[in-house]
Amino acid sequence: MPEGPELHLASRFVNQACRGLVFGGCVEKSPISRNPEVPFESSAYRISASARGKELRLTLRPLPGAQPPREPLALVFRFGMSGSFQLAPSDALPAHAHLRFYTAPPGPRLALCFVDIRRFGHWDLGGEWQPGRGPCVLLEYEQFRENVLRNLADKAFDRPICEALLDQRFFNGIGNYLRAEILYRLAGWPGHEGGWGAPHSPLLSMSPFTPCRLRIPPFEKARTVLEALQQHRLSPELTLSQKIRAKLQNPDLLELCHSVPKEVVQLGGKGYGQESGEEDFTAFRAWLQCYGMAGMRSLRDRHGRTIWFQGDPGPLAPKGGKSHKKKPKGAPRDPEDRMEDPLPPSKPPSRTQRARRGLPEQTTAQPPEGTSLQQDPEVRPVSEKRKMKGRRATSGCRRPPKIKADTPSLEPEGTSAS
């Protein structure tokens, strides 16, 4: 899933690819997309992009003298599970190109396309960032840090730190792979000595001048982890260069929320994603230290998202949750191990194959409107999946099992045998 670094890399791609290009005509939307039409037409305009957290703003700016005269238009994109931008010849558009901006003549006609295989991406007209999202962890670090530490009384911080890191009101840009890498870099390095903390913190027990080993489980209470940072002070006796070196060598959790995404941006390419070029994805895989890596453990949080970690899961780990450890490549694995591995999206049957099998036409689900920012907003919660499963079970599509008249049911109505 695209996270903050992928949105920033996408904005960089758009600015580089569209530099020197002049676009013209109408903006074209695919008929199957449920996103709004883009009522924009100009004989000559340019396109630029900027990103903030998990959102990207595209600005269409008419050139002087362009017809008809009109004001610039801005759109804000959220990429969902698979969104990206591609520049392609107009006669060879990529599949799933749901919004297209065409270049003006002369020259070969190109199209800047918003491509979204799974159709969970969304765009809004007007150019306003989504209300309620916090400062960007990449571009607004000081505001981001202040926003978190000022709001530690919020009930979001009653939850495990791994779940709080997905709350876009406070950690705008952090997603599933980033939270695993951030917590691992803070707690998972053998021999790693962490930053300067409060002497009375249960997690950071040390003097103001003594480095300590940090061990923060993913299911430790978020407020317990972050309250120590409110007293985070370096000794005034240190010189400026010593303070800078201390921060670089011993970053705290919030500093890692800034520096770890920045590392992904510095890799270049497109970051995380199966649709990325082989070279891009190879560099990203080499950068990963925890997410989906052999030897790491995994658990599902209360939203159904898999968190990868090393060591003890922590006191707020799900009751009855079974931790799985990913085995090295080539080692024999049981079915439960395979279920925990990140899998590429399965390819649905083609229209011809469905017709031959007598299957109904397949439609792609759209994300619900007004999704809460308190979890990673592009992922459907587990409870909603169960509701949909329940709807299918009661819709008449499946015939209920026959029960003999003299055999009473062993389960209350509406319960599952699984």
Tab-separated table of C-alpha atoms in Angstrom:
chain	number	residue	atom	x	y	z
A	1	MET	CA	0.000	0.000	0.000
A	2	PRO	CA	1.350	3.474	-0.842
A	3	GLU	CA	2.402	5.362	2.297
A	4	GLY	CA	3.859	8.839	2.850
A	5	PRO	CA	7.150	8.192	0.985
A	6	GLU	CA	5.311	6.748	-2.038
A	7	LEU	CA	3.081	9.844	-2.265
A	8	HIS	CA	6.144	12.117	-2.143
A	9	LEU	CA	7.930	10.027	-4.771
A	10	ALA	CA	4.794	10.186	-6.940
A	11	SER	CA	4.705	13.990	-6.700
A	12	ARG	CA	8.380	14.097	-7.641
A	13	PHE	CA	7.673	11.833	-10.636
A	14	VAL	CA	4.796	14.025	-11.847
A	15	ASN	CA	6.887	17.209	-11.610
A	16	GLN	CA	9.806	15.644	-13.453
A	17	ALA	CA	7.750	13.866	-16.129
A	18	CYS	CA	5.527	16.884	-16.847
A	19	ARG	CA	8.296	19.489	-16.880
A	20	GLY	CA	8.206	21.091	-20.327
A	21	LEU	CA	4.953	19.367	-21.347
A	22	VAL	CA	1.844	21.366	-22.289
A	23	PHE	CA	-1.498	19.648	-21.786
A	24	GLY	CA	-4.720	20.483	-23.592
A	25	GLY	CA	-8.365	19.491	-23.965
A	26	CYS	CA	-10.686	17.872	-21.448
A	27	VAL	CA	-9.774	15.657	-18.537
A	28	GLU	CA	-11.016	12.144	-19.238
A	29	LYS	CA	-12.410	9.814	-16.555
A	30	SER	CA	-12.966	6.115	-17.111
A	31	PRO	CA	-16.671	5.175	-17.096
A	32	ILE	CA	-16.223	2.489	-14.432
A	33	SER	CA	-14.715	4.823	-11.828
A	34	ARG	CA	-17.095	6.112	-9.162
A	35	ASN	CA	-14.943	9.142	-8.453
A	36	PRO	CA	-16.248	12.581	-9.498
A	37	GLU	CA	-15.925	13.976	-13.003
A	38	VAL	CA	-13.258	16.680	-13.423
A	39	PRO	CA	-14.959	19.663	-15.154
A	40	PHE	CA	-11.805	21.171	-16.629
A	41	GLU	CA	-11.049	22.134	-20.226
A	42	SER	CA	-8.256	24.336	-21.552
A	43	SER	CA	-6.379	24.625	-24.832
A	44	ALA	CA	-3.056	24.826	-22.982
A	45	TYR	CA	-2.210	24.146	-19.346
A	46	ARG	CA	0.576	22.765	-17.189
A	47	ILE	CA	0.474	20.209	-14.390
A	48	SER	CA	2.385	20.291	-11.087
A	49	ALA	CA	2.161	18.189	-7.922
A	50	SER	CA	2.860	18.418	-4.191
A	51	ALA	CA	2.393	15.893	-1.396
A	52	ARG	CA	1.501	15.985	2.287
A	53	GLY	CA	1.369	12.790	4.328
A	54	LYS	CA	-0.792	10.282	2.449
A	55	GLU	CA	-2.268	12.835	0.028
A	56	LEU	CA	-1.112	14.308	-3.281
A	57	ARG	CA	-2.333	17.590	-4.769
A	58	LEU	CA	-2.368	17.977	-8.567
A	59	THR	CA	-2.693	21.550	-9.897
A	60	LEU	CA	-3.879	22.277	-13.457
A	61	ARG	CA	-2.770	25.812	-14.389
A	62	PRO	CA	-3.872	27.345	-17.756
A	63	LEU	CA	-1.220	29.227	-19.721
A	64	PRO	CA	-1.710	32.918	-20.623
A	65	GLY	CA	-4.045	33.228	-23.602
A	66	ALA	CA	-5.432	29.693	-23.238
A	67	GLN	CA	-9.065	29.208	-24.223
A	68	PRO	CA	-11.542	29.232	-22.683
A	69	PRO	CA	-10.241	31.590	-19.962
A	70	ARG	CA	-10.498	29.941	-16.547
A	71	GLU	CA	-8.926	29.723	-13.110
A	72	PRO	CA	-6.491	26.965	-12.098
A	73	LEU	CA	-8.032	23.778	-10.703
A	74	ALA	CA	-6.554	21.601	-7.964
A	75	LEU	CA	-7.391	17.989	-7.126
A	76	VAL	CA	-6.339	16.029	-4.041
A	77	PHE	CA	-5.630	12.305	-4.498
A	78	ARG	CA	-5.514	9.525	-1.938
A	79	PHE	CA	-3.955	6.426	-3.453
A	80	GLY	CA	-5.861	3.722	-1.594
A	81	MET	CA	-4.236	0.292	-1.918
A	82	SER	CA	-2.664	0.551	-5.381
A	83	GLY	CA	-2.784	4.097	-6.811
A	84	SER	CA	0.070	5.582	-8.866
A	85	PHE	CA	0.759	7.989	-11.736
A	86	GLN	CA	2.142	6.926	-15.113
A	87	LEU	CA	2.994	8.821	-18.310
A	88	ALA	CA	2.180	6.805	-21.434
A	89	PRO	CA	1.464	7.246	-25.180
A	90	SER	CA	-2.213	8.010	-25.734
A	91	ASP	CA	-2.581	4.963	-28.001
A	92	ALA	CA	-1.075	2.605	-25.389
A	93	LEU	CA	-2.789	3.548	-22.147
A	94	PRO	CA	-2.047	1.326	-19.139
A	95	ALA	CA	-4.819	-0.864	-17.780
A	96	HIS	CA	-6.882	0.655	-14.963
A	97	ALA	CA	-6.059	4.255	-15.988
A	98	HIS	CA	-9.070	5.883	-14.311
A	99	LEU	CA	-8.166	9.561	-14.879
A	100	ARG	CA	-6.258	10.845	-17.919
A	101	PHE	CA	-4.685	14.195	-18.808
A	102	TYR	CA	-3.622	14.489	-22.483
A	103	THR	CA	-0.836	16.612	-23.920
A	104	ALA	CA	-1.603	19.242	-26.560
A	105	PRO	CA	-0.231	19.144	-30.146
A	106	PRO	CA	2.273	19.338	-31.731
A	107	GLY	CA	4.340	16.311	-30.865
A	108	PRO	CA	3.388	12.756	-29.929
A	109	ARG	CA	0.244	12.719	-27.805
A	110	LEU	CA	0.935	11.507	-24.273
A	111	ALA	CA	-1.332	10.937	-21.280
A	112	LEU	CA	-0.620	11.394	-17.597
A	113	CYS	CA	-2.722	8.649	-15.996
A	114	PHE	CA	-3.874	7.947	-12.482
A	115	VAL	CA	-3.676	4.143	-12.410
A	116	ASP	CA	-5.457	2.209	-9.683
A	117	ILE	CA	-5.821	-1.550	-10.089
A	118	ARG	CA	-7.925	-2.128	-6.976
A	119	ARG	CA	-9.993	1.094	-7.288
A	120	PHE	CA	-9.735	2.142	-3.652
A	121	GLY	CA	-8.041	5.407	-4.655
A	122	HIS	CA	-10.004	8.646	-4.568
A	123	TRP	CA	-9.751	12.237	-5.777
A	124	ASP	CA	-11.550	15.360	-4.589
A	125	LEU	CA	-11.989	18.676	-6.382
A	126	GLY	CA	-10.949	21.928	-4.743
A	127	GLY	CA	-7.418	21.141	-3.628
A	128	GLU	CA	-8.058	21.149	0.141
A	129	TRP	CA	-6.158	18.639	2.261
A	130	GLN	CA	-8.504	16.255	4.084
A	131	PRO	CA	-9.652	17.837	7.374
A	132	GLY	CA	-8.474	16.096	10.515
A	133	ARG	CA	-5.169	14.823	9.171
A	134	GLY	CA	-2.181	15.831	11.264
A	135	PRO	CA	1.018	17.514	10.086
A	136	CYS	CA	3.117	15.555	7.588
A	137	VAL	CA	5.826	13.429	9.215
A	138	LEU	CA	8.181	14.222	6.320
A	139	LEU	CA	7.696	17.933	5.624
A	140	GLU	CA	6.293	19.287	8.906
A	141	TYR	CA	8.361	17.489	11.522
A	142	GLU	CA	8.316	20.145	14.279
A	143	GLN	CA	4.528	20.625	13.974
A	144	PHE	CA	4.069	16.832	13.854
A	145	ARG	CA	6.086	16.329	17.041
A	146	GLU	CA	4.280	19.111	18.871
A	147	ASN	CA	0.870	17.777	17.774
A	148	VAL	CA	1.620	14.319	19.199
A	149	LEU	CA	3.097	15.441	22.528
A	150	ARG	CA	0.371	18.068	23.064
A	151	ASN	CA	-2.431	15.508	22.626
A	152	LEU	CA	-1.236	12.546	24.668
A	153	ALA	CA	-4.439	12.704	26.721
A	154	ASP	CA	-6.389	11.635	23.611
A	155	LYS	CA	-7.879	8.153	23.912
A	156	ALA	CA	-5.982	7.142	20.759
A	157	PHE	CA	-2.895	6.796	22.966
A	158	ASP	CA	-4.657	4.266	25.231
A	159	ARG	CA	-4.070	1.797	22.401
A	160	PRO	CA	-0.901	-0.142	21.587
A	161	ILE	CA	1.840	1.943	20.000
A	162	CYS	CA	1.645	-0.127	16.802
A	163	GLU	CA	-2.035	0.863	16.369
A	164	ALA	CA	-1.518	4.513	17.376
A	165	LEU	CA	1.125	4.845	14.642
A	166	LEU	CA	-1.605	4.278	12.020
A	167	ASP	CA	-3.788	7.120	13.358
A	168	GLN	CA	-3.553	9.734	10.607
A	169	ARG	CA	-4.691	12.505	12.973
A	170	PHE	CA	-1.268	12.275	14.588
A	171	PHE	CA	0.973	10.215	12.266
A	172	ASN	CA	0.029	11.483	8.809
A	173	GLY	CA	2.020	9.412	6.329
A	174	ILE	CA	2.808	6.370	8.479
A	175	GLY	CA	1.427	3.028	7.294
A	176	ASN	CA	1.912	-0.666	7.888
A	177	TYR	CA	5.455	-1.235	6.640
A	178	LEU	CA	6.723	2.036	8.137
A	179	ARG	CA	5.411	1.295	11.643
A	180	ALA	CA	7.207	-2.065	11.640
A	181	GLU	CA	10.482	-0.526	10.459
A	182	ILE	CA	10.264	2.394	12.927
A	183	LEU	CA	9.638	0.177	15.963
A	184	TYR	CA	12.315	-2.283	14.866
A	185	ARG	CA	14.940	0.422	14.404
A	186	LEU	CA	14.101	1.717	17.856
A	187	ALA	CA	13.839	-1.600	19.661
A	188	GLY	CA	15.135	-4.371	17.489
A	189	TRP	CA	18.833	-3.769	16.829
A	190	PRO	CA	21.002	-6.100	18.892
A	191	GLY	CA	23.297	-3.883	20.934
A	192	HIS	CA	21.497	-0.691	19.831
A	193	GLU	CA	21.733	2.027	22.455
A	194	GLY	CA	18.812	4.378	22.320
A	195	GLY	CA	18.384	8.067	22.879
A	196	TRP	CA	18.137	10.264	25.934
A	197	GLY	CA	15.017	9.852	28.045
A	198	ALA	CA	13.373	10.606	31.340
A	199	PRO	CA	15.122	9.112	34.385
A	200	HIS	CA	11.856	7.859	35.918
A	201	SER	CA	10.329	6.375	32.754
A	202	PRO	CA	9.504	2.648	33.035
A	203	LEU	CA	10.856	2.175	29.516
A	204	LEU	CA	13.767	4.627	29.541
A	205	SER	CA	15.459	4.137	32.892
A	206	MET	CA	18.721	6.080	32.826
A	207	SER	CA	20.485	9.216	33.891
A	208	PRO	CA	20.494	12.262	31.590
A	209	PHE	CA	24.001	11.352	30.414
A	210	THR	CA	23.783	7.570	30.181
A	211	PRO	CA	22.587	5.894	26.968
A	212	CYS	CA	20.309	2.885	27.453
A	213	ARG	CA	19.074	-0.055	25.448
A	214	LEU	CA	15.487	0.545	24.291
A	215	ARG	CA	13.026	-2.340	24.134
A	216	ILE	CA	9.583	-1.152	23.119
A	217	PRO	CA	7.162	-3.974	22.194
A	218	PRO	CA	4.584	-3.192	19.472
A	219	PHE	CA	1.698	-3.797	21.886
A	220	GLU	CA	3.004	-1.520	24.633
A	221	LYS	CA	0.575	1.278	25.548
A	222	ALA	CA	1.277	4.268	23.286
A	223	ARG	CA	0.970	6.850	26.073
A	224	THR	CA	3.532	4.962	28.176
A	225	VAL	CA	5.984	5.073	25.284
A	226	LEU	CA	5.460	8.717	24.349
A	227	GLU	CA	5.130	10.386	27.762
A	228	ALA	CA	8.861	9.883	28.316
A	229	LEU	CA	9.554	12.134	25.315
A	230	GLN	CA	7.859	15.095	27.017
A	231	GLN	CA	10.851	15.224	29.376
A	232	HIS	CA	13.302	14.585	26.551
A	233	ARG	CA	16.106	17.075	27.187
A	234	LEU	CA	19.797	17.009	26.328
A	235	SER	CA	22.252	18.323	28.885
A	236	PRO	CA	22.949	22.085	28.501
A	237	GLU	CA	26.610	21.254	29.060
A	238	LEU	CA	26.818	19.566	25.641
A	239	THR	CA	28.125	21.586	22.710
A	240	LEU	CA	25.968	22.065	19.608
A	241	SER	CA	27.942	19.465	17.654
A	242	GLN	CA	27.552	16.989	20.533
A	243	LYS	CA	23.795	17.580	20.629
A	244	ILE	CA	23.515	17.042	16.873
A	245	ARG	CA	25.607	13.875	17.076
A	246	ALA	CA	23.509	12.573	19.987
A	247	LYS	CA	20.289	13.084	18.029
A	248	LEU	CA	21.688	11.406	14.912
A	249	GLN	CA	23.102	8.442	16.807
A	250	ASN	CA	20.205	8.012	19.246
A	251	PRO	CA	16.921	9.079	17.591
A	252	ASP	CA	13.729	8.726	19.599
A	253	LEU	CA	10.449	7.323	18.273
A	254	LEU	CA	9.131	10.605	16.840
A	255	GLU	CA	12.452	11.397	15.189
A	256	LEU	CA	12.367	7.973	13.539
A	257	CYS	CA	8.851	8.744	12.256
A	258	HIS	CA	10.573	11.487	10.251
A	259	SER	CA	13.915	9.908	9.339
A	260	VAL	CA	12.728	6.411	8.315
A	261	PRO	CA	10.239	7.674	5.662
A	262	LYS	CA	12.956	10.061	4.502
A	263	GLU	CA	15.242	7.076	3.859
A	264	VAL	CA	12.626	5.572	1.518
A	265	VAL	CA	12.339	8.847	-0.399
A	266	GLN	CA	16.118	8.953	-0.753
A	267	LEU	CA	16.058	5.474	-2.315
A	268	GLY	CA	14.322	7.034	-5.328
A	269	GLY	CA	12.175	5.005	-7.699
A	270	LYS	CA	8.593	4.498	-6.553
A	271	GLY	CA	9.175	2.903	-3.145
A	272	TYR	CA	6.943	0.082	-1.958
A	273	GLY	CA	4.657	-1.725	-4.386
A	274	GLN	CA	4.469	-4.841	-6.513
A	275	GLU	CA	3.783	-2.654	-9.554
A	276	SER	CA	7.125	-0.865	-9.162
A	277	GLY	CA	9.936	-1.647	-11.561
A	278	GLU	CA	12.099	-4.637	-10.647
A	279	GLU	CA	15.098	-2.424	-9.921
A	280	ASP	CA	13.016	-0.101	-7.719
A	281	PHE	CA	11.499	-2.953	-5.742
A	282	THR	CA	14.862	-4.722	-5.334
A	283	ALA	CA	16.349	-1.598	-3.734
A	284	PHE	CA	13.345	-1.288	-1.442
A	285	ARG	CA	13.498	-4.949	-0.403
A	286	ALA	CA	17.192	-4.561	0.398
A	287	TRP	CA	16.335	-1.569	2.597
A	288	LEU	CA	13.717	-3.461	4.672
A	289	GLN	CA	14.947	-4.873	7.977
A	290	CYS	CA	11.732	-6.078	9.637
A	291	TYR	CA	8.554	-5.970	7.506
A	292	GLY	CA	7.927	-9.447	6.075
A	293	MET	CA	11.541	-10.502	6.728
A	294	ALA	CA	12.709	-13.983	7.716
A	295	GLY	CA	13.165	-14.440	11.461
A	296	MET	CA	10.574	-11.774	12.366
A	297	ARG	CA	7.393	-12.514	14.291
A	298	SER	CA	3.927	-11.289	13.326
A	299	LEU	CA	0.534	-10.696	14.930
A	300	ARG	CA	-2.690	-9.130	13.727
A	301	ASP	CA	-3.829	-5.965	15.509
A	302	ARG	CA	-7.483	-5.239	16.287
A	303	HIS	CA	-7.986	-3.818	12.770
A	304	GLY	CA	-6.729	-7.014	11.168
A	305	ARG	CA	-3.412	-5.488	10.045
A	306	THR	CA	-0.305	-7.644	10.438
A	307	ILE	CA	2.448	-6.077	12.541
A	308	TRP	CA	5.957	-7.486	12.118
A	309	PHE	CA	8.320	-7.303	15.095
A	310	GLN	CA	11.107	-8.971	17.048
A	311	GLY	CA	10.930	-10.072	20.680
A	312	ASP	CA	8.064	-9.749	23.151
A	313	PRO	CA	4.757	-8.455	21.663
A	314	GLY	CA	3.831	-6.508	24.819
A	315	PRO	CA	1.047	-6.420	27.442
A	316	LEU	CA	-1.739	-5.284	25.084
A	317	ALA	CA	-1.231	-8.082	22.549
A	318	PRO	CA	-4.551	-9.579	21.317
A	319	LYS	CA	-5.917	-12.278	23.605
A	320	GLY	CA	-5.465	-15.652	21.982
A	321	GLY	CA	-3.476	-14.151	19.114
A	322	LYS	CA	-0.927	-16.649	17.840
A	323	SER	CA	2.431	-15.163	16.923
A	324	HIS	CA	4.042	-16.536	13.788
A	325	LYS	CA	7.728	-16.437	12.960
A	326	LYS	CA	8.712	-16.159	9.327
A	327	LYS	CA	11.165	-18.852	8.351
A	328	PRO	CA	14.169	-18.351	6.066
A	329	LYS	CA	13.596	-18.882	2.368
A	330	GLY	CA	13.702	-22.563	1.479
A	331	ALA	CA	12.804	-23.819	4.953
A	332	PRO	CA	9.721	-26.107	5.206
A	333	ARG	CA	6.639	-24.162	6.199
A	334	ASP	CA	3.245	-25.126	7.517
A	335	PRO	CA	-0.022	-23.611	6.200
A	336	GLU	CA	-0.231	-21.075	9.057
A	337	ASP	CA	3.180	-19.658	8.133
A	338	ARG	CA	2.064	-19.181	4.552
A	339	MET	CA	-1.052	-17.310	5.677
A	340	GLU	CA	1.053	-14.644	7.420
A	341	ASP	CA	3.288	-13.853	4.440
A	342	PRO	CA	2.492	-10.651	2.483
A	343	LEU	CA	0.915	-11.898	-0.722
A	344	PRO	CA	0.555	-10.151	-4.086
A	345	PRO	CA	-3.060	-9.472	-5.086
A	346	SER	CA	-4.645	-12.472	-6.812
A	347	LYS	CA	-5.652	-12.037	-10.439
A	348	PRO	CA	-9.417	-12.387	-10.934
A	349	PRO	CA	-10.789	-14.448	-13.844
A	350	SER	CA	-11.099	-12.553	-17.116
A	351	ARG	CA	-14.514	-11.707	-18.567
A	352	THR	CA	-14.159	-14.549	-21.117
A	353	GLN	CA	-13.231	-17.048	-18.411
A	354	ARG	CA	-16.167	-15.948	-16.258
A	355	ALA	CA	-18.553	-16.349	-19.203
A	356	ARG	CA	-17.280	-19.877	-19.898
A	357	ARG	CA	-17.741	-20.856	-16.249
A	358	GLY	CA	-21.184	-19.248	-16.065
A	359	LEU	CA	-20.052	-16.811	-13.351
A	360	PRO	CA	-21.753	-13.401	-12.857
A	361	GLU	CA	-20.001	-10.177	-13.856
A	362	GLN	CA	-17.560	-9.047	-11.199
A	363	THR	CA	-17.646	-5.538	-9.750
A	364	THR	CA	-14.951	-3.954	-7.632
A	365	ALA	CA	-15.874	-2.648	-4.200
A	366	GLN	CA	-15.290	1.019	-3.421
A	367	PRO	CA	-14.128	2.257	-0.021
A	368	PRO	CA	-16.846	3.579	2.267
A	369	GLU	CA	-17.230	7.346	2.435
A	370	GLY	CA	-16.066	9.115	5.572
A	371	THR	CA	-13.607	6.420	6.663
A	372	SER	CA	-12.122	7.106	10.081
A	373	LEU	CA	-8.611	8.521	10.235
A	374	GLN	CA	-8.012	6.581	13.458
A	375	GLN	CA	-6.786	3.608	11.485
A	376	ASP	CA	-5.003	3.282	8.177
A	377	PRO	CA	-7.906	4.756	6.120
A	378	GLU	CA	-7.482	2.749	2.920
A	379	VAL	CA	-8.018	-0.652	4.574
A	380	ARG	CA	-11.427	-2.114	5.303
A	381	PRO	CA	-11.697	-3.063	9.012
A	382	VAL	CA	-12.068	-6.739	9.919
A	383	SER	CA	-15.510	-6.163	11.427
A	384	GLU	CA	-16.747	-4.754	8.102
A	385	LYS	CA	-15.486	-7.836	6.260
A	386	ARG	CA	-17.429	-9.990	8.691
A	387	LYS	CA	-20.555	-7.899	8.134
A	388	MET	CA	-20.256	-8.348	4.372
A	389	LYS	CA	-19.778	-12.087	4.851
A	390	GLY	CA	-22.909	-12.101	6.972
A	391	ARG	CA	-24.855	-10.223	4.278
A	392	ARG	CA	-23.863	-12.816	1.691
A	393	ALA	CA	-24.939	-15.591	4.017
A	394	THR	CA	-28.431	-14.073	4.461
A	395	SER	CA	-28.956	-12.767	0.929
A	396	GLY	CA	-30.387	-16.013	-0.427
A	397	CYS	CA	-27.358	-16.746	-2.592
A	398	ARG	CA	-26.382	-19.720	-0.458
A	399	ARG	CA	-28.833	-22.480	0.382
A	400	PRO	CA	-28.956	-23.257	4.121
A	401	PRO	CA	-28.085	-26.841	5.101
A	402	LYS	CA	-31.019	-29.197	5.521
A	403	ILE	CA	-31.738	-30.255	9.108
A	404	LYS	CA	-33.812	-33.261	9.995
A	405	ALA	CA	-37.001	-32.440	11.826
A	406	ASP	CA	-36.129	-34.605	14.807
A	407	THR	CA	-32.557	-33.255	15.100
A	408	PRO	CA	-32.298	-30.020	17.129
A	409	SER	CA	-29.706	-27.392	16.080
A	410	LEU	CA	-26.523	-27.425	18.139
A	411	GLU	CA	-25.883	-23.682	17.709
A	412	PRO	CA	-27.843	-20.495	18.380
A	413	GLU	CA	-29.144	-18.863	15.204
A	414	GLY	CA	-26.657	-16.573	13.506
A	415	THR	CA	-23.492	-18.067	15.013
A	416	SER	CA	-20.660	-19.471	12.984
A	417	ALA	CA	-19.342	-22.979	13.265
A	418	SER	CA	-15.802	-21.797	12.656
